[in-house]
Coordinates of C-alpha atoms and ligand atoms in Angstrom, one line a residue:
M1 CA -90.8 -8.9 -36.3
F2 CA -93.3 -6.3 -37.6
E3 CA -93.6 -6.5 -41.4
W4 CA -90.5 -8.7 -41.8
N5 CA -91.0 -11.1 -44.7
W6 CA -90.9 -14.9 -44.2
N7 CA -87.5 -15.4 -45.9
S8 CA -85.9 -12.7 -43.7
I9 CA -87.5 -14.1 -40.5
K10 CA -86.2 -17.5 -41.4
A11 CA -82.7 -16.2 -41.8
E12 CA -82.9 -14.2 -38.6
C13 CA -84.1 -17.2 -36.5
V14 CA -80.8 -18.9 -37.4
A15 CA -78.5 -15.9 -37.3
F16 CA -79.7 -14.3 -34.1
L17 CA -83.1 -15.1 -32.5
G18 CA -82.3 -18.8 -31.7
P19 CA -78.8 -18.2 -30.4
A20 CA -79.9 -15.2 -28.3
G21 CA -82.5 -17.3 -26.5
Y22 CA -85.8 -15.8 -27.9
G23 CA -88.5 -18.3 -27.3
Y24 CA -91.0 -17.1 -30.0
V25 CA -91.1 -14.9 -33.0
Q26 CA -94.4 -13.1 -33.7
T27 CA -95.1 -12.4 -37.4
S28 CA -97.4 -9.9 -39.1
P29 CA -100.6 -11.5 -40.5
P30 CA -99.8 -14.2 -43.1
N31 CA -103.2 -14.3 -44.9
A32 CA -104.2 -12.6 -48.1
H33 CA -105.2 -8.9 -47.8
I34 CA -105.9 -5.8 -49.7
V35 CA -103.1 -4.7 -52.0
G36 CA -101.0 -1.7 -51.0
K37 CA -97.7 -0.7 -49.5
Q38 CA -99.1 0.8 -46.2
W39 CA -98.4 -1.6 -43.3
W40 CA -102.1 -1.6 -42.3
T41 CA -103.1 -3.4 -45.5
A42 CA -102.2 -6.5 -43.5
Y43 CA -105.1 -5.8 -41.2
Q44 CA -107.7 -6.0 -44.0
P45 CA -108.1 -9.7 -44.8
T46 CA -109.6 -10.8 -48.1
S47 CA -109.2 -14.6 -47.6
Y48 CA -107.2 -17.1 -45.6
D49 CA -104.9 -18.2 -48.3
L50 CA -101.4 -17.6 -47.0
V51 CA -100.3 -15.1 -49.7
S52 CA -99.4 -11.7 -48.4
N53 CA -96.9 -8.9 -48.9
R54 CA -94.6 -10.9 -46.7
G55 CA -94.5 -14.1 -48.8
T56 CA -96.1 -17.3 -49.9
R57 CA -97.5 -20.3 -48.1
E58 CA -94.4 -22.3 -49.0
E59 CA -92.1 -19.5 -47.7
F60 CA -94.1 -19.3 -44.5
I61 CA -93.9 -23.1 -43.9
D62 CA -90.2 -23.1 -44.6
M63 CA -89.7 -20.2 -42.1
V64 CA -91.7 -21.9 -39.4
N65 CA -89.8 -25.2 -39.8
T66 CA -86.4 -23.4 -39.8
C67 CA -87.2 -21.3 -36.9
K68 CA -88.4 -24.3 -34.8
T69 CA -85.2 -26.1 -35.6
A70 CA -83.3 -23.0 -34.4
G71 CA -85.3 -23.2 -31.1
V72 CA -87.8 -20.4 -31.9
Q73 CA -91.6 -21.1 -32.0
V74 CA -93.8 -19.0 -34.2
I75 CA -96.7 -16.8 -33.2
A76 CA -98.9 -15.7 -36.1
D77 CA -101.1 -12.6 -36.0
A78 CA -104.6 -13.8 -36.6
V79 CA -107.0 -11.1 -37.9
V80 CA -110.4 -12.6 -37.1
N81 CA -112.7 -9.8 -36.2
H82 CA -113.2 -8.4 -39.7
M83 CA -112.4 -8.3 -43.4
S84 CA -111.6 -5.2 -45.4
G85 CA -112.8 -1.6 -45.2
A86 CA -112.7 -1.1 -49.0
S87 CA -115.9 -1.0 -51.0
A88 CA -114.2 -3.2 -53.6
G89 CA -110.7 -4.2 -54.7
T90 CA -108.2 -6.8 -55.6
S91 CA -106.4 -9.0 -53.1
T92 CA -102.7 -10.0 -52.8
L93 CA -103.9 -13.3 -54.2
G94 CA -105.2 -11.5 -57.4
T95 CA -108.9 -12.1 -56.7
N96 CA -111.6 -9.5 -56.5
F97 CA -113.8 -8.8 -53.5
T98 CA -116.4 -6.3 -52.3
H99 CA -116.9 -5.0 -48.8
Y100 CA -119.3 -7.7 -47.9
D101 CA -118.5 -10.4 -50.4
Y102 CA -115.2 -12.5 -50.5
P103 CA -115.9 -15.2 -53.0
G104 CA -115.1 -18.6 -51.6
T105 CA -114.8 -17.3 -48.0
Y106 CA -117.7 -15.1 -46.9
S107 CA -120.8 -13.5 -48.4
A108 CA -123.3 -10.9 -47.2
N109 CA -125.0 -12.8 -44.4
D110 CA -121.7 -13.5 -42.6
F111 CA -121.4 -9.9 -41.4
H112 CA -122.8 -7.9 -38.5
Y113 CA -124.7 -4.8 -39.5
C114 CA -125.1 -3.5 -36.0
G115 CA -127.8 -1.0 -36.7
L116 CA -126.7 0.9 -33.6
T117 CA -125.0 3.9 -35.4
P118 CA -125.8 5.7 -38.6
D119 CA -122.9 4.2 -40.6
N120 CA -122.7 0.9 -38.6
N121 CA -119.3 2.0 -37.3
I122 CA -118.2 2.0 -33.6
A123 CA -118.8 5.5 -32.1
D124 CA -119.1 4.9 -28.4
Y125 CA -116.6 2.7 -26.6
T126 CA -118.8 2.7 -23.4
N127 CA -121.4 0.6 -25.3
R128 CA -120.4 -3.1 -25.4
D129 CA -122.7 -4.0 -28.3
Q130 CA -121.3 -1.3 -30.4
V131 CA -117.7 -2.2 -29.7
Q132 CA -118.3 -5.9 -30.6
K133 CA -121.0 -5.8 -33.3
C134 CA -120.4 -2.5 -35.1
Q135 CA -117.5 -1.9 -37.5
L136 CA -114.0 -0.9 -36.4
V137 CA -112.9 2.0 -38.6
G138 CA -115.2 0.8 -41.4
L139 CA -113.9 -2.8 -41.5
A140 CA -116.6 -5.3 -42.4
D141 CA -117.4 -6.9 -39.0
L142 CA -117.6 -10.7 -39.1
A143 CA -120.7 -12.3 -37.5
T144 CA -118.4 -14.2 -35.0
D145 CA -121.5 -15.4 -33.2
T146 CA -122.7 -17.6 -36.1
D147 CA -121.9 -21.2 -36.7
Y148 CA -120.6 -20.7 -40.2
V149 CA -118.1 -17.9 -39.3
Q150 CA -116.9 -19.7 -36.2
G151 CA -116.3 -22.8 -38.2
R152 CA -114.6 -20.9 -41.0
L153 CA -112.3 -19.1 -38.5
A154 CA -111.5 -22.4 -36.8
D155 CA -110.6 -23.9 -40.1
Y156 CA -108.2 -21.0 -40.7
L157 CA -106.6 -21.3 -37.3
K158 CA -106.3 -25.1 -37.7
D159 CA -104.6 -24.5 -41.0
L160 CA -102.1 -22.2 -39.3
L161 CA -101.3 -24.8 -36.7
S162 CA -100.8 -27.4 -39.5
T163 CA -98.0 -25.2 -40.8
G164 CA -96.2 -25.7 -37.4
V165 CA -97.3 -22.4 -35.8
T166 CA -97.7 -22.8 -32.1
G167 CA -98.8 -19.4 -31.0
L168 CA -101.6 -17.0 -32.1
R169 CA -102.1 -13.2 -31.5
I170 CA -105.8 -12.6 -31.7
D171 CA -106.1 -9.2 -33.3
A172 CA -108.8 -6.8 -32.1
A173 CA -110.0 -9.4 -29.5
K174 CA -111.9 -6.7 -27.6
H175 CA -114.2 -6.4 -30.7
I176 CA -115.2 -10.0 -30.4
A177 CA -117.2 -11.4 -27.5
S178 CA -114.9 -13.5 -25.3
S179 CA -117.4 -16.4 -25.5
D180 CA -117.2 -16.3 -29.4
I181 CA -113.4 -16.7 -29.1
T182 CA -113.9 -19.5 -26.7
N183 CA -116.3 -21.2 -29.1
I184 CA -113.9 -20.8 -32.1
L185 CA -110.9 -22.1 -30.1
S186 CA -112.9 -25.1 -28.9
R187 CA -113.2 -26.2 -32.5
V188 CA -109.5 -25.8 -33.1
G189 CA -108.1 -27.9 -30.2
P190 CA -105.2 -27.0 -28.0
V191 CA -103.0 -24.0 -28.9
P192 CA -99.8 -23.8 -26.9
Y193 CA -99.8 -20.0 -26.7
I194 CA -102.5 -17.4 -27.3
T195 CA -102.3 -13.6 -26.7
Q196 CA -105.3 -11.5 -27.1
E197 CA -105.4 -7.8 -27.9
V198 CA -107.8 -6.2 -25.5
I199 CA -106.9 -2.6 -25.1
Y200 CA -107.9 -1.3 -21.7
G201 CA -109.9 1.9 -21.7
D202 CA -111.0 4.0 -18.7
N203 CA -114.8 3.7 -18.2
E204 CA -115.2 1.0 -20.8
P205 CA -117.4 -2.0 -20.0
I206 CA -115.2 -4.7 -21.8
Q207 CA -112.5 -5.7 -19.4
P208 CA -109.2 -7.5 -20.3
S209 CA -109.9 -10.0 -17.5
E210 CA -112.9 -11.3 -19.4
Y211 CA -110.6 -13.0 -21.9
V212 CA -108.1 -14.8 -19.6
A213 CA -110.0 -18.1 -19.9
N214 CA -108.9 -18.2 -23.6
G215 CA -105.2 -17.5 -23.0
A216 CA -102.9 -14.5 -22.3
V217 CA -104.1 -11.0 -22.7
Q218 CA -102.2 -7.9 -23.6
E219 CA -101.9 -5.5 -20.7
F220 CA -101.9 -2.0 -22.2
R221 CA -102.0 -0.3 -18.8
Y222 CA -98.4 -1.5 -18.4
T223 CA -97.4 0.1 -21.6
N224 CA -99.0 3.4 -20.6
T225 CA -97.5 3.2 -17.1
L226 CA -94.0 2.6 -18.3
K227 CA -94.1 5.6 -20.5
W228 CA -95.4 7.7 -17.6
A229 CA -92.8 6.4 -15.2
F230 CA -89.8 6.8 -17.5
T231 CA -90.8 10.3 -18.6
E232 CA -92.3 11.9 -15.6
G233 CA -93.6 9.7 -12.7
G234 CA -90.4 8.1 -11.7
I235 CA -89.4 4.5 -12.1
D236 CA -89.2 4.0 -8.4
T237 CA -93.0 3.5 -8.7
L238 CA -92.5 0.2 -10.6
Q239 CA -91.7 -2.2 -7.9
D240 CA -95.0 -3.9 -7.7
F241 CA -97.8 -4.5 -10.2
G242 CA -99.8 -6.9 -8.1
N243 CA -102.2 -4.5 -6.4
R244 CA -103.3 -2.3 -9.3
G245 CA -106.3 -4.4 -10.4
W246 CA -104.5 -5.4 -13.6
L247 CA -104.2 -8.8 -15.2
D248 CA -102.5 -11.4 -13.1
S249 CA -98.8 -11.7 -14.0
K250 CA -99.3 -15.1 -15.4
S251 CA -102.0 -13.9 -17.9
A252 CA -100.4 -10.6 -18.8
N253 CA -98.5 -10.2 -22.1
V254 CA -96.6 -6.9 -21.7
F255 CA -94.5 -4.7 -23.9
V256 CA -93.0 -1.2 -24.0
A257 CA -94.5 -0.7 -27.5
N258 CA -96.3 -2.6 -30.2
H259 CA -96.7 -1.6 -33.9
D260 CA -99.8 0.5 -33.0
T261 CA -98.6 2.2 -29.9
E262 CA -95.2 3.1 -31.3
R263 CA -97.1 5.3 -33.8
D264 CA -99.8 6.6 -31.5
S265 CA -99.1 6.7 -27.8
S266 CA -96.2 4.8 -26.1
L267 CA -92.5 5.2 -25.9
N268 CA -90.8 4.4 -29.2
Y269 CA -87.4 4.4 -30.8
K270 CA -87.7 8.2 -31.2
S271 CA -88.1 8.8 -27.5
A272 CA -85.6 11.1 -25.9
M273 CA -82.9 10.3 -23.4
N274 CA -82.7 6.5 -24.0
T275 CA -86.0 6.0 -22.2
Y276 CA -87.3 3.4 -24.8
Y277 CA -84.1 1.3 -24.4
L278 CA -84.1 1.5 -20.6
A279 CA -87.8 0.7 -20.4
T280 CA -87.3 -2.4 -22.5
I281 CA -84.5 -3.5 -20.2
F282 CA -86.8 -3.0 -17.3
S283 CA -89.6 -5.0 -18.9
L284 CA -87.3 -8.0 -19.4
A285 CA -85.8 -7.7 -16.0
H286 CA -89.0 -7.3 -13.9
P287 CA -91.1 -10.4 -13.3
Y288 CA -94.5 -8.9 -14.0
G289 CA -95.9 -10.3 -17.2
A290 CA -95.2 -13.9 -17.8
N291 CA -94.4 -13.3 -21.5
P292 CA -92.9 -9.9 -22.4
T293 CA -92.8 -9.0 -26.1
V294 CA -90.0 -7.1 -27.7
L295 CA -91.1 -5.1 -30.8
S296 CA -88.7 -5.2 -33.8
S297 CA -89.8 -2.6 -36.3
Y298 CA -88.6 0.1 -38.8
F299 CA -88.0 3.8 -39.1
F300 CA -91.1 5.7 -40.1
E301 CA -91.9 9.4 -40.7
A302 CA -95.6 9.2 -41.5
R303 CA -97.9 6.9 -39.6
D304 CA -98.9 4.9 -42.7
D305 CA -95.3 4.4 -44.0
G306 CA -94.9 0.8 -45.1
A307 CA -92.0 -1.5 -44.6
P308 CA -88.6 -0.6 -46.2
N309 CA -86.6 -2.7 -48.6
N310 CA -89.6 -4.6 -50.0
W311 CA -90.3 -6.2 -46.7
Q312 CA -86.9 -7.8 -46.6
G313 CA -85.8 -7.4 -43.0
A314 CA -82.1 -6.6 -42.5
C315 CA -79.7 -6.1 -39.7
Q316 CA -76.0 -5.1 -39.9
G317 CA -74.0 -6.6 -37.0
I318 CA -75.9 -5.6 -33.8
S319 CA -78.0 -2.9 -35.4
G320 CA -80.5 -2.2 -38.1
D321 CA -79.8 -1.8 -41.8
K322 CA -81.8 -0.4 -44.8
G323 CA -84.4 1.2 -42.6
W324 CA -85.0 -1.7 -40.2
L325 CA -84.3 -1.0 -36.5
C326 CA -83.5 -4.5 -35.3
Q327 CA -84.3 -3.7 -31.7
H328 CA -84.1 -7.4 -31.0
R329 CA -80.4 -7.2 -31.6
W330 CA -79.7 -4.2 -29.4
P331 CA -77.1 -5.4 -26.9
G332 CA -79.0 -4.4 -23.8
I333 CA -82.2 -6.1 -25.1
S334 CA -80.7 -9.4 -26.3
G335 CA -78.5 -9.5 -23.2
L336 CA -81.6 -9.2 -21.0
V337 CA -83.2 -12.1 -22.9
G338 CA -80.5 -14.3 -21.5
F339 CA -81.0 -12.6 -18.1
R340 CA -84.7 -13.5 -18.2
N341 CA -84.1 -17.0 -19.3
T342 CA -81.7 -17.5 -16.4
V343 CA -83.7 -15.9 -13.6
G344 CA -87.0 -17.6 -14.6
D345 CA -89.8 -16.6 -12.3
S346 CA -87.6 -15.8 -9.3
E347 CA -89.0 -13.1 -6.9
I348 CA -87.7 -9.6 -6.7
T349 CA -85.0 -9.3 -4.1
N350 CA -82.8 -6.4 -2.7
W351 CA -84.9 -3.6 -4.2
Q352 CA -83.1 -0.3 -3.8
T353 CA -83.4 3.2 -5.2
G354 CA -81.3 6.3 -5.6
T355 CA -83.4 9.2 -6.9
H356 CA -87.0 8.6 -8.2
Q357 CA -85.4 7.7 -11.5
Q358 CA -82.8 5.2 -10.2
I359 CA -83.7 1.7 -9.3
A360 CA -81.9 -1.6 -8.7
F361 CA -83.2 -5.1 -7.9
G362 CA -82.3 -8.7 -7.9
R363 CA -84.1 -11.8 -9.1
G364 CA -83.7 -14.3 -6.4
N365 CA -80.0 -15.2 -6.2
L366 CA -79.7 -15.5 -10.0
G367 CA -79.5 -12.0 -11.4
F368 CA -79.3 -8.3 -10.6
V369 CA -80.1 -5.1 -12.6
A370 CA -79.6 -1.4 -12.0
I371 CA -81.3 1.2 -14.1
N372 CA -80.2 4.9 -14.1
N373 CA -82.9 6.8 -15.9
E374 CA -81.4 10.1 -14.7
S375 CA -79.1 12.6 -16.4
A376 CA -76.5 12.3 -13.6
Q377 CA -74.2 9.4 -12.8
W378 CA -75.3 6.9 -10.1
S379 CA -72.5 6.0 -7.9
A380 CA -73.5 3.5 -5.2
E381 CA -72.8 0.3 -3.4
F382 CA -75.4 -2.3 -4.3
T383 CA -76.4 -5.2 -2.2
T384 CA -77.3 -8.4 -4.0
S385 CA -78.1 -12.1 -3.2
L386 CA -75.7 -13.3 -5.9
P387 CA -72.8 -15.7 -5.2
D388 CA -69.4 -14.0 -5.1
G389 CA -67.7 -13.8 -8.5
S390 CA -66.8 -11.8 -11.5
Y391 CA -69.8 -11.2 -13.8
C392 CA -70.3 -9.9 -17.3
N393 CA -72.4 -6.8 -17.6
V394 CA -75.0 -8.3 -20.0
N395 CA -76.3 -4.8 -20.9
G396 CA -73.4 -5.1 -23.4
G397 CA -75.0 -8.1 -25.0
A398 CA -72.7 -10.6 -23.2
P399 CA -71.9 -13.4 -23.3
R400 CA -72.9 -13.9 -26.9
D401 CA -70.7 -11.0 -28.1
G402 CA -68.1 -11.5 -25.4
C403 CA -68.0 -9.6 -22.1
M404 CA -68.2 -6.0 -23.1
G405 CA -66.8 -3.4 -20.7
S406 CA -65.4 -4.1 -17.3
P407 CA -66.6 -7.1 -15.4
I408 CA -68.5 -6.6 -12.2
T409 CA -67.0 -8.2 -9.1
I410 CA -69.4 -9.2 -6.4
S411 CA -67.9 -9.8 -2.9
G412 CA -69.9 -10.6 0.2
G413 CA -73.0 -10.0 -2.0
K414 CA -72.0 -6.4 -2.6
F415 CA -70.4 -4.4 -5.5
T416 CA -69.9 -0.7 -6.2
A417 CA -70.5 0.9 -9.6
N418 CA -70.6 4.3 -11.3
I419 CA -73.5 4.0 -13.7
T420 CA -73.3 6.6 -16.3
P421 CA -76.4 8.8 -17.1
R422 CA -79.3 7.0 -18.9
T423 CA -77.7 3.6 -18.9
A424 CA -78.3 0.3 -17.1
L425 CA -76.2 -2.6 -15.8
A426 CA -77.3 -6.2 -15.5
V427 CA -75.6 -9.4 -14.3
H428 CA -76.7 -13.0 -13.9
V429 CA -75.2 -16.3 -13.0
G430 CA -75.5 -17.6 -16.6
A431 CA -72.9 -15.0 -17.8
M432 CA -69.8 -15.0 -15.7
A433 CA -66.8 -13.0 -16.9
P434 CA -64.1 -15.2 -18.6
A435 CA -61.1 -15.7 -16.4
G436 CA -58.4 -13.2 -16.9
L437 CA -60.7 -10.3 -17.8
Ligands
LM2_1 C1 -105.7 -3.9 -34.5 N1 -105.9 -4.2 -33.3 O1 -107.2 -4.2 -32.8 C2 -104.4 -3.7 -35.1 O2 -103.4 -3.9 -34.1 C3 -104.3 -2.4 -35.7 O3 -103.0 -2.2 -36.3 C4 -105.4 -2.4 -36.8 O4 -105.5 -1.0 -37.3 C5 -106.8 -2.7 -36.3 N2 -106.8 -3.5 -35.1 C6 -107.6 -3.4 -37.3 O5 -107.1 -4.7 -37.5 C7 -104.8 -0.8 -38.5 C8 -104.5 0.7 -38.6 C9 -105.7 1.5 -39.1 C10 -106.1 0.9 -40.4 C11 -106.5 -0.6 -40.1 C12 -107.1 -1.3 -41.3 O6 -104.1 1.2 -37.3 O7 -105.3 2.8 -39.4 O8 -107.2 1.6 -40.9 O9 -105.4 -1.3 -39.6 O10 -106.1 -1.4 -42.3 C13 -107.1 2.0 -42.3 C14 -107.2 3.5 -42.3 C15 -108.5 4.0 -41.8 C16 -109.7 3.3 -42.6 C17 -109.5 1.8 -42.6 C18 -110.5 1.1 -43.4 O11 -106.1 4.0 -41.6 O12 -108.6 5.4 -42.0 O13 -110.9 3.6 -42.0 O14 -108.2 1.4 -43.1 O15 -110.4 1.4 -44.8 C19 -111.9 4.4 -42.8
CA2 CA1 -116.7 -7.6 -34.0

């Protein structure tokens, strides 16, 4: 829930996320940061007090407790590689800092001054030491290999866990040696879920696989490949991700877009021909990536545009309101959350294709999806492993919002359908059509 404030996440856990079956909600960074309305101010920490554009410590704790009661665990975005990029300024807490001095938290000897580039900034991503010990876009790089910094970061993460948080996103993990993260986490104790941001780059020495010992790792090759497949390569290339040299499915955290890629490189809500929506349905239906993430974000024109409506997230019915997009409520997305919860880790069954942009597959004998990423209708008979019966098409958000559209009747494992251009269809045994429909 990118940039949603704590009060609005709290309300959304109760109103929608819990009932829809979302297991976790990931928040923007909760700690103090440089002042400003741009979204990326959140990625310039000034201390570990939980006072940010998105709310106070009390509001954060209240949100975590309410979400957990609604069945939704909380993942906090932990910015631990660096502090700010400003030469001096004021924090959201109202305190003053300079680039290498954050009174009460860090002072000058807690930073890397890599000495490998003229300005101490990263210039060459093929050089491991530069990537991990020089500054990312001028952000003061913490000496994460020192006892004091490791202890201070561990204290912050322990404090987050004490609020009831059970998941952490480790921001900029590629810029911290995996062994430093291991050391920090060893001081924290068990964390139920960790996802680490390690952006794969061709010809770079630092590999996502180096980080799996610490927890899940974000698989950006998946994000790039989905864009390619849905816009040019063909989605019939997406049956198997097991033989590409990527992260193992159980370690891979996958997504169609995150808050960075939606601005820079991936599919996003502006993508033509419904490809973003269909790719998200695919990511929830396909078993690769033990923990898929759905981004919920807001309309933007310029890259820096901050959150609308004073960070107060808002949805109207099943769609966004006041500039928020509310992707998590889109019927095909929330319907596929129920699908994924029902099919669990079942294998792919009954893979079939039409054109290169038309695929259908089952998940064991529990669910079946068909995706028509083509500008022509797909009329076909589909073979499934599902029990005979009348199913809701959960691409309409069913059953939470009722069984939208016509039910799909499976007989002898088969059904026929006319799938309109650029739409999908999904059924599972947890969403049978009500009798009489
Ligand atoms: C991340 N992962 O590694 C975040 O997902 C990403 O959103 C963060 O970048 C980045 N790491 C640092 O945490 C964003 C944003 C940048 C922005 C930084 C810091 O993408 O554009 O940089 O946060 O706020 C901004 C300016 C940049 C400037 C820098 C330092 O855009 O031009 O560099 O602040 O003042 C001189
Ligand atoms: Ca670093």
